[in-house]
Short mmCIF file of C-alpha atoms and ligand atoms in Angstrom, two decimals:
data_model
loop_
_atom_site.label_atom_id
_atom_site.label_comp_id
_atom_site.label_asym_id
_atom_site.label_seq_id
_atom_site.Cartn_x
_atom_site.Cartn_y
_atom_site.Cartn_z
CA MET A 16 28.30 161.89 50.17
CA ASP A 17 27.76 158.13 50.63
CA LYS A 18 30.47 155.79 49.48
CA PRO A 19 29.79 154.82 45.82
CA ALA A 20 27.92 151.48 45.78
CA TYR A 21 30.52 149.77 43.62
CA ASP A 22 33.37 150.58 46.01
CA SER A 23 32.57 147.39 47.91
CA ILE A 24 32.05 144.95 45.04
CA GLY A 25 34.78 145.60 42.48
CA GLU A 26 36.23 142.11 42.09
CA ILE A 27 32.86 140.41 42.64
CA TYR A 28 31.44 142.43 39.74
CA GLU A 29 34.39 141.28 37.63
CA GLU A 30 33.56 137.64 38.47
CA TYR A 31 29.96 138.28 37.41
CA ALA A 32 31.12 139.89 34.16
CA ARG A 33 33.35 136.89 33.45
CA THR A 34 30.80 134.18 34.23
CA ALA A 35 27.21 135.42 33.73
CA PRO A 36 25.49 134.26 30.51
CA PHE A 37 23.64 137.60 30.57
CA LYS A 38 26.91 139.51 30.15
CA LYS A 39 27.70 137.55 26.97
CA VAL A 40 24.46 138.72 25.37
CA GLU A 41 24.99 142.26 26.62
CA ARG A 42 28.54 142.28 25.22
CA HIS A 43 27.38 141.00 21.83
CA SER A 44 24.64 143.65 21.81
CA MET A 45 27.09 146.43 22.70
CA ALA A 46 29.60 145.27 20.06
CA THR A 47 26.84 145.19 17.42
CA MET A 48 25.61 148.68 18.32
CA ILE A 49 29.11 150.19 18.39
CA GLY A 50 30.26 148.38 15.23
CA PRO A 51 33.80 148.36 13.86
CA LEU A 52 35.90 151.44 14.67
CA ASN A 53 38.73 153.02 12.74
CA GLY A 54 40.93 154.68 15.34
CA GLU A 55 38.19 156.98 16.69
CA ALA A 56 38.69 158.35 20.21
CA ALA A 57 36.05 157.36 22.75
CA TYR A 58 34.95 157.89 26.35
CA ASP A 59 33.53 155.03 28.39
CA PHE A 60 31.14 156.48 31.00
CA ALA A 61 30.60 154.27 34.10
CA CYS A 62 33.51 152.15 32.87
CA GLY A 63 33.68 150.03 36.05
CA SER A 64 36.81 147.88 35.82
CA GLY A 65 37.15 148.62 32.11
CA TYR A 66 35.15 145.77 30.58
CA TYR A 67 33.80 147.90 27.71
CA SER A 68 36.86 150.16 27.50
CA ARG A 69 38.76 147.04 26.47
CA LEU A 70 35.98 146.08 24.03
CA LEU A 71 36.35 149.53 22.42
CA LYS A 72 40.02 148.76 21.80
CA GLU A 73 39.12 145.33 20.35
CA LEU A 74 36.71 147.05 17.98
CA GLY A 75 39.48 149.38 16.75
CA ALA A 76 39.14 152.55 18.86
CA GLY A 77 42.01 155.03 19.12
CA PRO A 78 42.48 156.82 22.48
CA VAL A 79 40.04 155.57 25.15
CA LEU A 80 39.31 157.22 28.50
CA GLY A 81 37.19 155.33 31.04
CA LEU A 82 35.41 157.32 33.77
CA ASP A 83 33.67 155.97 36.85
CA LEU A 84 32.33 157.27 40.15
CA SER A 85 33.84 154.41 42.13
CA SER A 86 37.54 154.82 42.87
CA GLU A 87 37.75 151.10 43.66
CA MET A 88 36.45 150.23 40.18
CA VAL A 89 38.89 152.70 38.61
CA GLU A 90 41.79 151.18 40.58
CA LEU A 91 40.79 147.73 39.32
CA ALA A 92 40.62 149.03 35.76
CA LYS A 93 44.10 150.52 36.14
CA ARG A 94 45.38 147.21 37.53
CA ARG A 95 43.97 145.34 34.52
CA GLU A 96 45.63 147.91 32.26
CA ALA A 97 48.98 147.38 34.04
CA GLU A 98 48.63 143.59 33.62
CA ASN A 99 47.75 143.86 29.95
CA PRO A 100 48.58 147.31 28.56
CA LEU A 101 46.22 148.52 25.83
CA GLY A 102 46.89 152.24 26.22
CA ILE A 103 43.57 152.95 28.01
CA HIS A 104 43.37 155.74 30.59
CA TYR A 105 41.00 155.74 33.55
CA GLN A 106 39.81 158.47 35.87
CA THR A 107 37.45 158.73 38.83
CA ALA A 108 34.58 161.08 37.92
CA ASP A 109 30.86 161.62 38.33
CA CYS A 110 29.52 161.32 34.78
CA SER A 111 26.57 163.56 35.62
CA GLN A 112 28.92 166.46 36.39
CA LEU A 113 31.41 166.53 33.54
CA GLU A 114 32.59 169.74 31.96
CA ALA A 115 33.49 169.67 28.26
CA MET A 116 36.64 167.66 27.51
CA GLU A 117 38.31 167.05 24.14
CA PRO A 118 35.36 166.32 21.79
CA VAL A 119 35.12 162.71 20.56
CA PRO A 120 32.89 160.95 18.01
CA LEU A 121 31.83 158.22 20.45
CA VAL A 122 30.72 158.05 24.08
CA ILE A 123 29.49 154.76 25.51
CA ALA A 124 27.66 154.13 28.79
CA CYS A 125 26.68 150.63 29.80
CA TRP A 126 24.48 150.75 32.94
CA LEU A 127 25.01 154.42 33.79
CA LEU A 128 21.62 156.03 33.13
CA ASN A 129 19.75 153.56 35.36
CA ASN A 130 21.70 154.92 38.34
CA ALA A 131 19.86 158.26 38.12
CA PRO A 132 17.44 158.47 41.06
CA ASP A 133 15.67 161.58 39.75
CA GLU A 134 15.06 163.41 36.50
CA GLY A 135 17.63 166.10 37.32
CA VAL A 136 20.44 163.55 37.52
CA LEU A 137 19.26 161.69 34.41
CA ARG A 138 19.18 164.99 32.50
CA ALA A 139 22.65 165.90 33.79
CA MET A 140 24.07 162.54 32.63
CA LEU A 141 22.67 163.05 29.13
CA VAL A 142 23.91 166.64 28.96
CA SER A 143 27.36 165.49 30.16
CA ALA A 144 27.49 162.90 27.37
CA ARG A 145 26.22 165.31 24.70
CA ARG A 146 28.81 167.90 25.78
CA GLN A 147 31.70 165.56 24.90
CA LEU A 148 30.55 164.66 21.39
CA SER A 149 31.78 166.13 18.13
CA PRO A 150 29.25 166.94 15.35
CA GLY A 151 27.58 163.73 14.15
CA GLY A 152 28.91 161.90 17.23
CA ARG A 153 27.17 158.91 18.81
CA PHE A 154 26.17 158.02 22.35
CA VAL A 155 25.76 154.24 22.67
CA GLY A 156 24.85 152.19 25.70
CA VAL A 157 22.58 149.99 27.73
CA THR A 158 20.08 150.90 30.41
CA PHE A 159 17.29 149.21 32.37
CA ASN A 160 14.39 148.19 30.12
CA TRP A 161 11.12 149.92 31.18
CA ASN A 162 9.13 146.82 30.09
CA TYR A 163 10.83 144.34 32.38
CA GLN A 164 8.37 142.78 34.84
CA ARG A 165 9.94 140.97 37.75
CA GLU A 166 6.94 138.75 38.53
CA TYR A 167 6.97 137.09 35.11
CA TYR A 168 10.64 136.64 34.47
CA ASP A 169 13.33 135.13 36.62
CA PHE A 170 16.82 135.96 35.42
CA HIS A 171 18.61 133.73 37.94
CA LYS A 172 19.96 131.33 35.34
CA TYR A 173 21.44 134.25 33.39
CA GLY A 174 23.54 135.33 36.40
CA LEU A 175 21.50 138.05 38.10
CA VAL A 176 18.38 138.29 40.18
CA ILE A 177 15.97 141.16 40.64
CA THR A 178 14.66 141.01 44.20
CA GLU A 179 12.52 144.16 44.34
CA GLN A 180 10.62 146.26 41.82
CA ASP A 181 8.37 148.97 43.18
CA GLY A 182 6.96 152.40 42.47
CA GLY A 183 5.27 153.64 39.33
CA SER A 184 5.61 156.06 36.44
CA PRO A 185 7.92 157.76 35.59
CA ARG A 186 10.33 155.38 37.29
CA ARG A 187 10.36 152.29 39.42
CA ARG A 188 12.95 151.37 41.99
CA ILE A 189 14.79 148.13 41.30
CA VAL A 190 16.95 146.09 43.64
CA GLY A 191 19.14 143.37 42.19
CA GLU A 192 22.04 141.08 42.97
CA PHE A 193 24.68 139.50 40.80
CA ILE A 194 25.00 135.71 41.16
CA THR A 195 28.57 135.06 42.21
CA LYS A 196 30.42 132.68 44.58
CA VAL A 197 30.58 135.37 47.26
CA PRO A 198 27.06 136.89 47.37
CA THR A 199 26.95 140.52 46.18
CA PRO A 200 25.34 143.19 48.31
CA ALA A 201 22.07 144.40 46.80
CA VAL A 202 22.40 147.15 44.21
CA GLU A 203 19.62 149.72 43.76
CA VAL A 204 18.89 151.15 40.31
CA TYR A 205 15.98 152.87 38.55
CA GLN A 206 13.70 151.74 35.73
CA TRP A 207 12.80 154.96 33.89
CA ASN A 208 9.95 154.93 31.41
CA GLN A 209 10.51 155.29 27.69
CA SER A 210 8.92 158.72 27.29
CA THR A 211 11.10 160.27 30.02
CA TYR A 212 14.20 158.99 28.24
CA GLU A 213 12.98 160.25 24.89
CA THR A 214 12.15 163.72 26.22
CA LEU A 215 15.44 164.08 28.06
CA PHE A 216 17.59 162.79 25.17
CA ARG A 217 15.90 165.35 22.91
CA GLU A 218 16.30 168.18 25.42
CA ALA A 219 20.00 167.30 25.82
CA GLY A 220 20.46 167.91 22.08
CA PHE A 221 20.37 164.41 20.58
CA THR A 222 18.52 164.45 17.26
CA ALA A 223 18.06 160.73 16.76
CA LEU A 224 17.48 157.97 19.27
CA GLU A 225 17.08 154.29 18.45
CA TRP A 226 16.19 151.62 20.99
CA ARG A 227 17.87 148.28 20.32
CA PRO A 228 16.64 145.15 22.11
CA PHE A 229 19.43 142.76 23.16
CA SER A 230 20.41 140.22 20.54
CA VAL A 231 21.65 136.70 21.27
CA SER A 232 24.56 135.70 19.04
CA ASP A 233 24.58 132.48 16.99
CA GLN A 234 27.47 131.34 19.18
CA GLU A 235 25.41 131.68 22.37
CA LYS A 236 22.45 129.92 20.71
CA THR A 237 24.74 127.03 19.85
CA ASP A 238 26.45 126.94 23.24
CA TYR A 239 23.30 127.11 25.39
CA GLY A 240 20.52 126.06 22.98
CA GLU A 241 17.89 128.46 21.62
CA GLU A 242 15.31 127.56 24.29
CA TYR A 243 17.63 128.70 27.07
CA TRP A 244 17.32 132.34 25.95
CA ALA A 245 13.51 132.45 25.70
CA GLU A 246 12.83 134.49 28.88
CA LEU A 247 15.64 136.92 28.14
CA GLU A 248 14.34 137.49 24.63
CA ALA A 249 10.74 137.81 25.83
CA ASN A 250 11.44 140.57 28.31
CA CYS A 251 14.98 141.53 29.08
CA THR A 252 16.20 143.60 32.02
CA GLY A 253 18.41 145.60 29.66
CA ILE A 254 17.83 147.58 26.48
CA GLY A 255 20.37 149.18 24.17
CA PHE A 256 20.31 152.70 22.74
CA VAL A 257 22.11 154.56 19.97
CA ALA A 258 21.68 158.35 20.05
CA SER A 259 23.24 160.77 17.56
CA CYS A 260 24.14 164.45 17.53
CA PRO A 261 23.46 166.78 14.60
CA LYS A 262 26.24 166.88 11.96
C1 SAM B 309 26.84 147.71 36.58
S1 SAM B 309 28.36 148.65 36.66
C2 SAM B 309 28.76 148.69 34.92
C3 SAM B 309 30.22 148.73 34.63
C4 SAM B 309 30.56 148.60 33.15
N1 SAM B 309 29.99 149.71 32.36
C5 SAM B 309 30.01 147.30 32.63
O1 SAM B 309 28.94 147.31 32.02
O2 SAM B 309 30.63 146.24 32.85
C6 SAM B 309 27.73 150.30 36.93
C7 SAM B 309 28.84 151.31 37.14
O3 SAM B 309 28.27 152.62 37.12
C8 SAM B 309 29.06 153.42 37.97
N2 SAM B 309 28.35 154.68 38.23
C9 SAM B 309 27.19 154.86 38.88
N3 SAM B 309 26.85 156.17 38.90
C10 SAM B 309 27.84 156.84 38.23
C11 SAM B 309 28.07 158.22 37.91
N4 SAM B 309 27.22 159.18 38.28
N5 SAM B 309 29.19 158.52 37.22
C12 SAM B 309 30.08 157.57 36.86
N6 SAM B 309 29.91 156.26 37.13
C13 SAM B 309 28.80 155.90 37.80
C14 SAM B 309 29.30 152.51 39.17
O4 SAM B 309 30.35 152.96 40.01
C15 SAM B 309 29.58 151.18 38.47
O5 SAM B 309 30.96 150.98 38.24
#
């Protein structure tokens, strides 16, 4: 198996997450979708260096386990936990191949599903998430927005750039880079169409699926000015989702 893509960019991705205006909007959107928590246990799929695992704790989660394919990302997450202990656990794992663990009411996955190169892997990711959820549980995350058109929208000023977009339905191939001091190697992801997602979420056993466009917070409108966010609001690279299991 090839080395996981993120094994070579761990700290660079962290710099991107710390500095990119895009990440602030994404974080606000994730926090809004997850909402306040009251000690619920949660899994963070594709946790990277733990950015959203830590957000889960800020929102009031109980036990949190972060899982990621890249051992380098997991090591970074563990280092951040050692520097600032929040009681989060991390593990290296392929989130398309997970057996049932302790059921939880919440699984999140920010930028996992867009890594699926084919329908089989996308289905396996959704089934892996569904398998971990207790009755009425929620699967919340962000994936690549099927409407995003590279030729009309340049996301450079938001901290990322899409350099290639090719292929057609049901999924396009996307190549992007994060804007950081040390240039990131290109990362390849997949832009699946809406109907494929909807079919596969349903087949995995989710009974409700809501798509949530990114929302810019009042704080970011004040800090950057409303105009600054126009391209992002017109056609964003990311889109949020909230899927639920039957009670
Ligand atoms: C863009 S990063 C997102 C990290 C974090 N969720 C965030 O939003 O800051 C994408 C992550 O997905 C992970 N990933 C890709 N395929 C995966 C899989 N099959 N299982 C688990 N993690 C995966 C990568 O290793 C990488 O850390």
